[in-house]
Coordinates of C-alpha atoms and ligand atoms in Angstrom, one line a residue:
Chain A
M26 CA -11.5 54.5 -19.0
S27 CA -9.1 55.2 -16.1
F28 CA -7.9 52.9 -13.4
D29 CA -8.7 54.3 -10.0
L30 CA -5.9 53.3 -7.6
S31 CA -7.4 55.1 -4.6
L32 CA -10.6 53.1 -5.1
I33 CA -8.6 49.9 -4.8
L34 CA -6.9 51.2 -1.6
E35 CA -10.2 52.1 -0.1
S36 CA -12.1 48.9 -1.0
L37 CA -9.3 46.4 -0.2
P38 CA -9.8 46.7 3.6
L39 CA -13.6 46.3 3.1
M40 CA -13.1 43.1 1.1
L41 CA -10.6 41.8 3.6
A42 CA -13.4 42.0 6.2
G43 CA -14.8 39.0 4.3
I44 CA -11.7 36.9 4.8
G45 CA -13.1 35.4 7.9
I46 CA -16.1 34.1 6.1
T47 CA -14.1 32.8 3.1
L48 CA -11.7 31.1 5.5
K49 CA -14.5 29.6 7.5
L50 CA -16.1 28.2 4.4
L51 CA -12.8 26.8 3.2
L52 CA -11.6 25.3 6.5
V53 CA -15.0 23.9 7.7
S54 CA -16.0 22.4 4.4
G55 CA -12.4 21.3 3.7
F56 CA -12.3 19.4 7.0
L57 CA -15.8 17.9 6.9
G58 CA -15.3 17.1 3.2
L59 CA -12.1 15.2 4.0
I60 CA -13.9 13.1 6.6
L61 CA -16.7 12.4 4.1
A62 CA -14.1 11.5 1.5
V63 CA -12.5 8.9 3.8
A64 CA -15.9 7.4 4.6
L65 CA -16.7 7.2 0.8
L66 CA -13.2 5.8 0.1
L67 CA -13.7 3.0 2.7
M68 CA -17.1 2.2 1.2
R69 CA -15.5 2.1 -2.3
I70 CA -12.7 -0.3 -1.3
S71 CA -14.7 -2.4 1.1
G72 CA -15.3 -5.0 -1.5
K73 CA -19.0 -5.1 -0.5
F74 CA -21.3 -4.1 -3.2
Y75 CA -24.0 -2.7 -0.9
L76 CA -21.3 -0.2 0.3
D77 CA -19.5 0.3 -2.9
W78 CA -22.5 1.0 -5.2
P79 CA -24.1 3.8 -3.0
A80 CA -20.7 5.5 -2.8
Q81 CA -20.3 5.3 -6.5
A82 CA -23.7 6.7 -7.1
Y83 CA -23.1 9.5 -4.7
I84 CA -19.8 10.4 -6.3
Y85 CA -21.3 10.3 -9.7
V86 CA -24.1 12.7 -8.8
F87 CA -21.9 15.2 -7.1
R88 CA -19.2 15.2 -9.7
G89 CA -21.7 15.2 -12.5
T90 CA -23.5 18.4 -11.5
P91 CA -22.3 22.0 -11.2
I92 CA -21.5 23.0 -7.7
L93 CA -23.5 26.2 -8.2
V94 CA -26.6 24.1 -9.0
Q95 CA -26.0 22.0 -5.9
I96 CA -25.8 25.2 -3.8
F97 CA -29.1 26.4 -5.3
I98 CA -30.8 23.1 -4.7
I99 CA -29.8 23.0 -1.1
Y100 CA -30.5 26.7 -0.4
Y101 CA -33.7 27.2 -2.4
G102 CA -35.0 23.7 -2.8
L103 CA -34.6 21.9 0.5
P104 CA -36.5 24.3 2.8
Q105 CA -39.6 23.5 0.7
F106 CA -39.8 20.2 2.4
E107 CA -41.5 20.1 5.8
A108 CA -39.4 17.1 6.8
V109 CA -36.3 19.2 6.3
R110 CA -37.7 22.1 8.3
D111 CA -38.6 19.7 11.1
S112 CA -35.3 17.9 11.1
I113 CA -32.3 18.5 13.3
F114 CA -30.4 19.8 10.3
W115 CA -32.8 22.8 10.0
H116 CA -30.7 25.1 12.1
I117 CA -27.9 24.6 9.7
L118 CA -29.8 24.7 6.5
R119 CA -31.8 27.8 7.2
E120 CA -28.6 29.8 7.4
P121 CA -27.0 30.6 4.0
T122 CA -23.6 29.9 5.4
G123 CA -24.8 26.5 6.6
C124 CA -26.1 25.7 3.2
A125 CA -22.9 26.8 1.5
I126 CA -20.8 24.7 3.9
V127 CA -23.1 21.7 3.3
A128 CA -22.9 22.1 -0.5
L129 CA -19.1 22.6 -0.5
T130 CA -18.6 19.6 1.8
L131 CA -20.7 17.3 -0.2
N132 CA -19.0 18.3 -3.4
T133 CA -15.4 18.2 -2.2
G134 CA -16.0 15.0 -0.4
A135 CA -16.9 13.3 -3.7
Y136 CA -13.8 14.6 -5.5
V137 CA -11.4 14.0 -2.7
S138 CA -12.6 10.4 -2.2
E139 CA -11.6 9.6 -5.7
I140 CA -8.2 11.3 -5.2
L141 CA -7.6 9.2 -2.2
R142 CA -8.7 6.1 -4.0
G143 CA -6.1 6.8 -6.7
G144 CA -3.5 7.0 -3.9
V145 CA -4.7 3.7 -2.4
L146 CA -4.5 2.0 -5.8
G147 CA -1.0 3.4 -6.3
V148 CA 0.4 1.5 -3.3
D149 CA 2.8 -1.2 -4.5
R150 CA 1.1 -4.6 -4.2
G151 CA 4.4 -6.2 -3.2
L152 CA 4.4 -4.1 0.0
L153 CA 1.1 -5.5 1.0
E154 CA 2.2 -9.0 0.2
A155 CA 5.3 -8.4 2.4
G156 CA 2.9 -7.4 5.2
S157 CA 0.8 -10.5 4.7
A158 CA 3.8 -12.7 4.7
L159 CA 4.8 -11.1 8.1
G160 CA 1.4 -12.0 9.4
M161 CA -0.1 -8.5 9.4
S162 CA -3.9 -8.4 9.3
A163 CA -5.9 -6.5 6.7
R164 CA -6.5 -3.7 9.2
H165 CA -2.8 -3.5 10.1
K166 CA -1.8 -3.3 6.5
F167 CA -4.3 -0.6 5.8
V168 CA -3.3 1.5 8.8
Y169 CA 0.5 1.1 8.7
I170 CA 1.2 0.5 5.0
T171 CA -1.6 1.7 2.7
T172 CA -2.6 4.9 4.6
P173 CA 0.8 6.6 4.9
I174 CA 1.9 5.8 1.3
A175 CA -1.5 6.6 -0.2
T176 CA -1.5 9.9 1.7
R177 CA 1.8 10.8 0.1
L178 CA 0.7 9.8 -3.4
S179 CA -2.6 11.7 -3.1
L180 CA -1.2 14.9 -1.8
P181 CA -0.4 16.7 -5.0
A182 CA -3.9 16.1 -6.4
Y183 CA -5.4 16.8 -3.0
S184 CA -3.7 20.2 -2.7
N185 CA -5.1 21.0 -6.1
D186 CA -8.6 20.2 -4.8
V187 CA -8.2 22.4 -1.8
I188 CA -7.1 25.3 -4.0
S189 CA -10.1 24.7 -6.2
L190 CA -12.3 24.6 -3.0
L191 CA -11.0 28.0 -2.0
K192 CA -12.2 29.4 -5.3
S193 CA -15.5 27.6 -5.1
T194 CA -16.2 29.4 -1.8
A195 CA -16.8 32.5 -4.0
L196 CA -20.0 30.9 -5.2
A197 CA -21.4 31.4 -1.7
S198 CA -21.9 35.0 -2.6
T199 CA -24.7 34.0 -4.8
I200 CA -26.8 33.1 -1.8
T201 CA -26.4 36.4 0.0
I202 CA -23.2 35.5 1.9
A203 CA -20.8 38.3 2.6
D204 CA -17.5 36.5 1.9
M205 CA -14.8 38.4 0.0
T206 CA -16.6 38.0 -3.3
G207 CA -19.9 38.9 -1.8
I208 CA -18.5 42.1 -0.4
A209 CA -16.8 42.9 -3.6
R210 CA -20.1 42.6 -5.5
T211 CA -21.7 45.0 -3.0
I212 CA -18.9 47.5 -3.5
V213 CA -19.2 47.2 -7.3
A214 CA -23.0 47.8 -7.1
D215 CA -22.3 51.0 -5.1
T216 CA -19.3 52.3 -7.1
Y217 CA -19.9 51.0 -10.6
A218 CA -16.1 50.2 -10.7
P219 CA -16.1 46.5 -11.5
Y220 CA -12.7 46.6 -13.1
E221 CA -10.7 47.9 -10.1
I222 CA -12.6 46.0 -7.5
F223 CA -12.7 42.6 -9.2
I224 CA -9.0 42.8 -10.1
S225 CA -8.0 43.5 -6.6
L226 CA -10.3 40.7 -5.5
A227 CA -8.6 38.3 -7.9
I228 CA -5.2 39.4 -6.5
V229 CA -6.4 38.6 -2.9
Y230 CA -7.4 35.0 -4.0
M231 CA -4.0 34.6 -5.8
I232 CA -2.2 35.6 -2.6
F233 CA -4.3 33.0 -0.7
T234 CA -3.5 30.4 -3.3
L235 CA 0.2 31.1 -3.0
G236 CA 0.0 30.5 0.7
L237 CA -1.8 27.2 0.2
Q238 CA 0.7 26.1 -2.4
K239 CA 3.6 26.9 0.0
L240 CA 1.9 25.1 2.8
F241 CA 1.3 22.0 0.8
G242 CA 4.8 22.2 -0.6
V243 CA 6.1 21.9 3.0
I244 CA 3.8 19.0 3.7
E245 CA 4.8 17.3 0.5
R246 CA 8.5 17.6 1.2
Y247 CA 7.9 16.2 4.7
L248 CA 5.9 13.2 3.5
G249 CA 8.3 12.6 0.7
R250 CA 11.4 12.6 2.9
Y251 CA 11.9 8.9 2.5
T252 CA 11.8 9.1 -1.3
R253 CA 15.1 11.0 -1.5
R254 CA 18.4 9.3 -1.3
D255 CA 20.1 12.1 0.6
G256 CA 17.4 11.8 3.3
Chain B
M17 CA -1.1 -32.7 20.7
D18 CA 1.6 -34.5 18.8
S19 CA 4.1 -36.9 20.2
M20 CA 7.9 -36.1 19.9
T21 CA 8.5 -38.7 17.2
D22 CA 5.6 -37.2 15.2
T23 CA 7.1 -33.8 15.0
E24 CA 10.4 -35.2 14.1
T25 CA 9.3 -37.4 11.3
R26 CA 6.4 -35.3 10.1
P27 CA 7.3 -32.9 7.2
L28 CA 7.2 -29.2 7.9
I29 CA 5.7 -28.7 4.5
K30 CA 3.5 -31.2 2.8
M31 CA 1.8 -30.6 -0.5
I32 CA -0.5 -33.3 -1.8
K33 CA -1.8 -33.2 -5.4
V34 CA -2.0 -29.4 -5.4
N35 CA -3.5 -27.7 -8.4
K36 CA -3.7 -24.0 -9.1
F37 CA -5.5 -22.2 -11.8
F38 CA -5.5 -18.6 -12.9
G39 CA -8.8 -18.5 -14.8
P40 CA -8.6 -21.3 -17.3
F41 CA -4.8 -21.4 -17.1
Q42 CA -3.3 -24.1 -14.9
A43 CA -0.2 -22.8 -13.2
L44 CA 0.4 -25.8 -10.9
K45 CA -0.3 -29.4 -11.8
N46 CA -0.5 -32.2 -9.3
I47 CA 2.3 -30.9 -7.1
D48 CA 3.5 -33.3 -4.4
L49 CA 6.2 -32.0 -2.2
E50 CA 7.5 -32.8 1.3
V51 CA 10.1 -30.7 3.1
Y52 CA 11.5 -31.8 6.4
K53 CA 12.9 -29.7 9.2
G54 CA 16.3 -28.3 8.4
E55 CA 16.1 -29.2 4.7
K56 CA 17.3 -26.8 2.0
I57 CA 15.4 -27.0 -1.2
V58 CA 16.3 -25.2 -4.4
I59 CA 13.6 -24.8 -7.1
C60 CA 14.7 -23.9 -10.6
G61 CA 13.0 -23.9 -14.0
P62 CA 12.2 -21.7 -16.9
S63 CA 10.3 -18.4 -16.4
G64 CA 6.6 -19.0 -16.1
S65 CA 7.0 -22.6 -15.0
G66 CA 5.1 -21.9 -11.7
K67 CA 8.0 -21.6 -9.2
S68 CA 6.7 -18.4 -7.6
T69 CA 3.2 -19.7 -7.6
L70 CA 4.3 -22.9 -5.8
I71 CA 6.1 -21.1 -3.0
R72 CA 3.4 -18.4 -2.7
C73 CA 0.9 -21.2 -2.1
I74 CA 2.9 -22.2 1.0
N75 CA 2.1 -19.0 2.8
R76 CA -1.2 -18.4 1.1
L77 CA -0.2 -15.4 -0.9
E78 CA -2.0 -17.6 -3.6
E79 CA -4.9 -19.9 -2.9
H80 CA -4.6 -23.4 -4.3
N81 CA -7.7 -24.7 -6.0
D82 CA -7.4 -28.4 -4.9
G83 CA -5.2 -30.8 -3.2
N84 CA -3.9 -30.2 0.4
I85 CA -1.2 -28.0 1.8
I86 CA -0.2 -28.8 5.4
I87 CA 2.4 -26.6 7.1
D88 CA 3.7 -28.0 10.4
G89 CA 0.5 -29.9 10.9
I90 CA -1.8 -27.0 10.0
E91 CA -3.8 -27.4 6.8
L92 CA -4.3 -24.3 4.7
T93 CA -8.0 -23.6 4.1
D94 CA -10.1 -20.4 4.2
K95 CA -9.8 -20.3 7.9
V96 CA -8.2 -17.0 8.8
E97 CA -6.7 -18.2 12.1
D98 CA -5.0 -21.1 10.3
I99 CA -3.6 -18.8 7.7
D100 CA -2.3 -16.5 10.4
A101 CA -0.8 -19.4 12.3
V102 CA 1.0 -20.6 9.1
R103 CA 2.3 -17.1 8.3
R104 CA 3.8 -16.9 11.8
E105 CA 5.9 -19.9 11.0
V106 CA 6.8 -19.0 7.4
G107 CA 9.0 -16.1 6.5
M108 CA 9.4 -14.9 2.9
V109 CA 12.0 -12.9 1.0
F110 CA 11.0 -11.4 -2.4
Q111 CA 12.8 -10.6 -5.5
S112 CA 12.0 -6.9 -5.2
F113 CA 12.8 -6.7 -1.5
N114 CA 9.5 -5.1 -0.6
L115 CA 10.8 -3.1 2.3
F116 CA 8.3 -0.6 3.6
P117 CA 9.8 2.6 2.1
H118 CA 8.3 5.0 4.6
M119 CA 9.8 3.2 7.6
T120 CA 13.4 3.3 8.8
I121 CA 15.3 0.0 8.5
A122 CA 14.8 -0.6 12.3
K123 CA 11.1 0.1 12.0
N124 CA 10.8 -2.3 9.0
L125 CA 12.2 -5.0 11.4
M126 CA 10.1 -3.9 14.3
I127 CA 6.6 -3.3 12.9
A128 CA 5.4 -6.9 12.5
Q129 CA 7.0 -7.9 15.8
Q130 CA 5.0 -5.2 17.6
L131 CA 1.7 -5.7 15.7
V132 CA 1.7 -9.5 15.2
R133 CA 3.8 -10.8 18.1
K134 CA 2.8 -7.9 20.4
T135 CA 6.5 -7.5 21.3
P136 CA 7.1 -4.3 23.3
K137 CA 8.9 -1.6 21.4
A138 CA 12.2 -1.7 23.2
K139 CA 12.4 -5.5 23.0
A140 CA 11.4 -5.4 19.3
R141 CA 14.3 -2.9 18.6
E142 CA 16.7 -5.1 20.5
I143 CA 15.7 -8.1 18.3
A144 CA 15.9 -5.9 15.2
M145 CA 19.5 -4.9 16.1
L146 CA 20.4 -8.5 16.7
Y147 CA 19.4 -9.6 13.3
L148 CA 20.8 -6.4 11.6
E149 CA 24.1 -7.4 13.1
R150 CA 23.7 -10.9 11.8
V151 CA 23.3 -9.6 8.3
K152 CA 26.2 -7.2 9.0
I153 CA 24.5 -3.8 8.6
P154 CA 23.6 -2.6 12.1
E155 CA 24.9 0.9 11.2
Q156 CA 22.1 1.4 8.7
A157 CA 19.3 1.0 11.3
D158 CA 18.0 4.6 11.2
K159 CA 18.2 5.1 7.5
Y160 CA 15.4 4.7 5.0
P161 CA 15.4 1.8 2.5
I162 CA 16.1 4.0 -0.5
Q163 CA 19.4 5.1 1.1
L164 CA 20.7 1.5 0.9
S165 CA 22.1 -0.5 -2.0
G166 CA 20.1 -3.3 -3.4
G167 CA 22.2 -5.9 -1.7
Q168 CA 21.9 -4.2 1.6
Q169 CA 18.1 -3.9 1.2
Q170 CA 17.8 -7.6 0.5
R171 CA 19.8 -8.4 3.6
V172 CA 17.5 -6.2 5.6
A173 CA 14.5 -8.1 4.1
I174 CA 16.1 -11.3 5.2
A175 CA 16.6 -9.9 8.7
R176 CA 13.0 -8.7 8.7
A177 CA 11.8 -12.2 8.1
L178 CA 14.2 -13.6 10.7
C179 CA 12.8 -11.2 13.4
M180 CA 9.6 -13.1 13.3
R181 CA 11.5 -16.3 14.3
P182 CA 10.0 -18.4 11.5
E183 CA 10.4 -22.2 11.1
I184 CA 10.7 -21.9 7.4
I185 CA 11.9 -19.2 5.0
L186 CA 10.8 -19.0 1.4
F187 CA 13.1 -17.1 -1.1
D188 CA 11.7 -16.1 -4.4
E189 CA 14.6 -15.3 -6.7
P190 CA 16.3 -13.2 -4.0
T191 CA 19.3 -12.2 -6.1
S192 CA 17.6 -11.7 -9.5
A193 CA 17.1 -8.0 -9.1
L194 CA 20.6 -7.3 -7.9
D195 CA 23.7 -6.0 -9.7
P196 CA 26.2 -8.8 -10.0
E197 CA 28.6 -7.4 -7.5
M198 CA 25.9 -7.5 -4.8
I199 CA 24.8 -11.1 -5.3
N200 CA 27.4 -12.7 -3.1
E201 CA 26.7 -10.6 0.0
V202 CA 23.1 -11.9 -0.1
L203 CA 24.1 -15.5 -0.9
D204 CA 26.6 -15.4 2.0
V205 CA 23.8 -14.5 4.4
M206 CA 21.7 -17.3 3.0
I207 CA 24.6 -19.8 3.3
D208 CA 25.0 -18.6 6.9
L209 CA 21.3 -19.3 7.6
A210 CA 21.6 -22.7 6.0
R211 CA 24.5 -23.7 8.2
D212 CA 22.4 -22.6 11.2
G213 CA 19.8 -25.3 10.3
M214 CA 17.1 -23.1 8.9
T215 CA 14.5 -24.8 6.7
M216 CA 14.7 -23.1 3.4
V217 CA 12.9 -23.2 0.1
C218 CA 14.7 -21.1 -2.5
V219 CA 13.7 -20.3 -6.0
T220 CA 17.0 -19.4 -7.5
H221 CA 19.1 -19.8 -10.6
E222 CA 22.4 -19.5 -8.6
M223 CA 23.6 -23.0 -9.4
G224 CA 26.7 -22.6 -7.3
F225 CA 24.5 -22.0 -4.3
A226 CA 22.3 -24.9 -5.2
R227 CA 25.3 -27.2 -5.5
S228 CA 26.9 -26.3 -2.2
V229 CA 23.9 -25.7 0.0
A230 CA 20.8 -27.6 -1.3
D231 CA 19.8 -31.0 0.0
R232 CA 17.5 -31.4 -3.0
V233 CA 17.1 -29.5 -6.3
I234 CA 13.7 -29.5 -7.9
F235 CA 13.2 -28.7 -11.5
M236 CA 9.8 -27.4 -12.6
D237 CA 8.4 -26.9 -16.1
A238 CA 4.9 -25.9 -17.2
G239 CA 3.5 -26.2 -13.7
E240 CA 4.9 -29.6 -13.0
I241 CA 7.7 -30.9 -10.8
V242 CA 9.7 -32.7 -13.6
E243 CA 12.6 -33.9 -11.6
Q244 CA 14.1 -33.7 -8.1
A245 CA 17.4 -35.0 -6.9
E246 CA 20.4 -34.3 -4.7
P247 CA 22.5 -31.6 -6.3
A248 CA 25.4 -33.9 -7.4
E249 CA 22.9 -36.2 -9.1
F250 CA 20.8 -33.4 -10.4
F251 CA 23.7 -31.5 -12.1
D252 CA 25.9 -34.4 -13.2
N253 CA 23.3 -36.9 -14.1
P254 CA 19.9 -35.4 -14.9
E255 CA 17.4 -37.9 -16.1
N256 CA 14.7 -35.9 -17.8
E257 CA 15.3 -34.4 -21.2
R258 CA 13.7 -31.1 -20.2
T259 CA 16.1 -30.8 -17.3
K260 CA 19.1 -31.4 -19.5
V261 CA 18.0 -28.7 -22.0
F262 CA 17.4 -26.3 -19.1
L263 CA 20.7 -27.0 -17.5
N264 CA 22.5 -26.6 -20.8
Q265 CA 21.0 -23.3 -21.2
I266 CA 21.8 -21.8 -17.9
L267 CA 25.2 -23.4 -17.4
S268 CA 26.4 -22.5 -20.9
H269 CA 27.0 -18.9 -19.9
Ligands
LIG8 N1 -2.0 -13.4 -10.8 C1 -1.9 -14.1 -11.9 N2 -2.9 -14.1 -12.8 C2 -2.8 -14.8 -14.0 N3 -1.7 -15.6 -14.3 C3 -0.7 -15.6 -13.4 C4 -0.7 -14.9 -12.2 N4 0.4 -15.2 -11.6 C5 1.1 -16.0 -12.4 N5 0.5 -16.3 -13.5 C6 0.9 -17.2 -14.6 O1 1.2 -18.4 -14.0 C7 2.4 -19.0 -14.6 C8 3.4 -19.3 -13.6 O2 3.9 -18.0 -13.0 P1 5.0 -18.0 -11.9 O3 4.7 -18.9 -10.8 O4 5.2 -16.5 -11.6 O5 6.2 -18.5 -12.7 P2 7.8 -18.5 -12.4 O6 7.9 -17.9 -11.0 O7 8.2 -19.9 -12.5 O8 8.4 -17.6 -13.4 C9 2.9 -17.9 -15.6 O9 2.4 -18.3 -16.9 C10 2.1 -16.7 -15.2 O10 1.9 -15.9 -16.3
LIG9 MG1 8.8 -16.1 -10.3

């Protein structure tokens, strides 16, 4: 078996046409997932069981099932219900891209909320006591002490989740979406050259991952500036 | 509300038969304590005797289970407004400094002024610089806590408490986490405060400080106040057997 370099050079531009979709899936579900994660986090740490329990149940369900299955349920399963077809969400859920974004958002939200909770729990209790002793309210302490420190503590695990989300976007190709992986699969079907095509696809994802790693590295160094003696 | 004579004769801190439990364990037993304006109290006693718990009840970092705690006429109950009011009067300095690591020194001193006292930023910074000068480190204002030595960090923590203009400052072993060569710079600041008439309750084993600054020394053991006396009396003529054993232990080295 030979390795066809020209095939790679021809197919790379085609796959790169899917970058837009891949990035859209990543950025939109990453952003919405983060908002969902913060909401779940606030429910988890509210100290109110009627907020905490539903959030725990939600997190359990979405961490306990494969994301591919979640995508299939949302894409194939939900349209069977008339209530869904009649709802305001239908114009999102009838598009495969909408379904993929919903699934990725719901999934990453569950993971990220637990990452953030780890950060919140990592904040030194003494700092919150100092805040109380100074007369700061619970909200003040959360906004000015807990949030900035928990953000820094969560960042390494969070960047890991974003990279993992990038790769989960490839699952969208299973529901007809022409992201980079979707396009690669079409090319493979036409050319019968899975080896060349999928290896170049893998390299494209690696380049993206490298970019994300660098970006988070910069943010980590910025947020960690006060943890270094040399400033 | 209160007449002049009332505020002058009324204790700033009054604890009546205070009990505190952690689960089944009783950390404070029938604590009675009065502290008057300008008084300096030193609390000592073996580890685990309830010293921290006692002073943490004064600003409600711990909730007492029964008895009464009345701070400058305000009784501590579940009422949030009363807790806030008491915390505005009571500053606290911790063994582990507890400076906010993500804020510069100046910001550490400004944040509660801005949020709690609603002091405008420029004014808050001015007050912050005033107290940084008082603890003799104004040049560190724009550094982060990690860039300072332990002694400097603790002086910042004292300045941070002072910025809120408290009536009372509580110290929980403020020099115990410090390297020996830094203890005096912190004690000097505390002595300076004491001379200025601040009401202070200090948990400390710095017996030199207790002797020269305290109006009263309190010895605690197993959740009880065992003995309290003026320093000369306390050190030279302790009455209780447990006090004698304790003093022997800490003064023998
Ligand atoms: N949050 C807590 N939960 C359970 N036990 C506690 C807690 N805080 C303190 N204690 C216990 O109460 C006792 C008194 O503690 P503390 O006031 O910190 O003593 P000291 O400051 O004199 O060393 C100790 O036996 C300690 O283990
Ligand atoms: Mg203690």
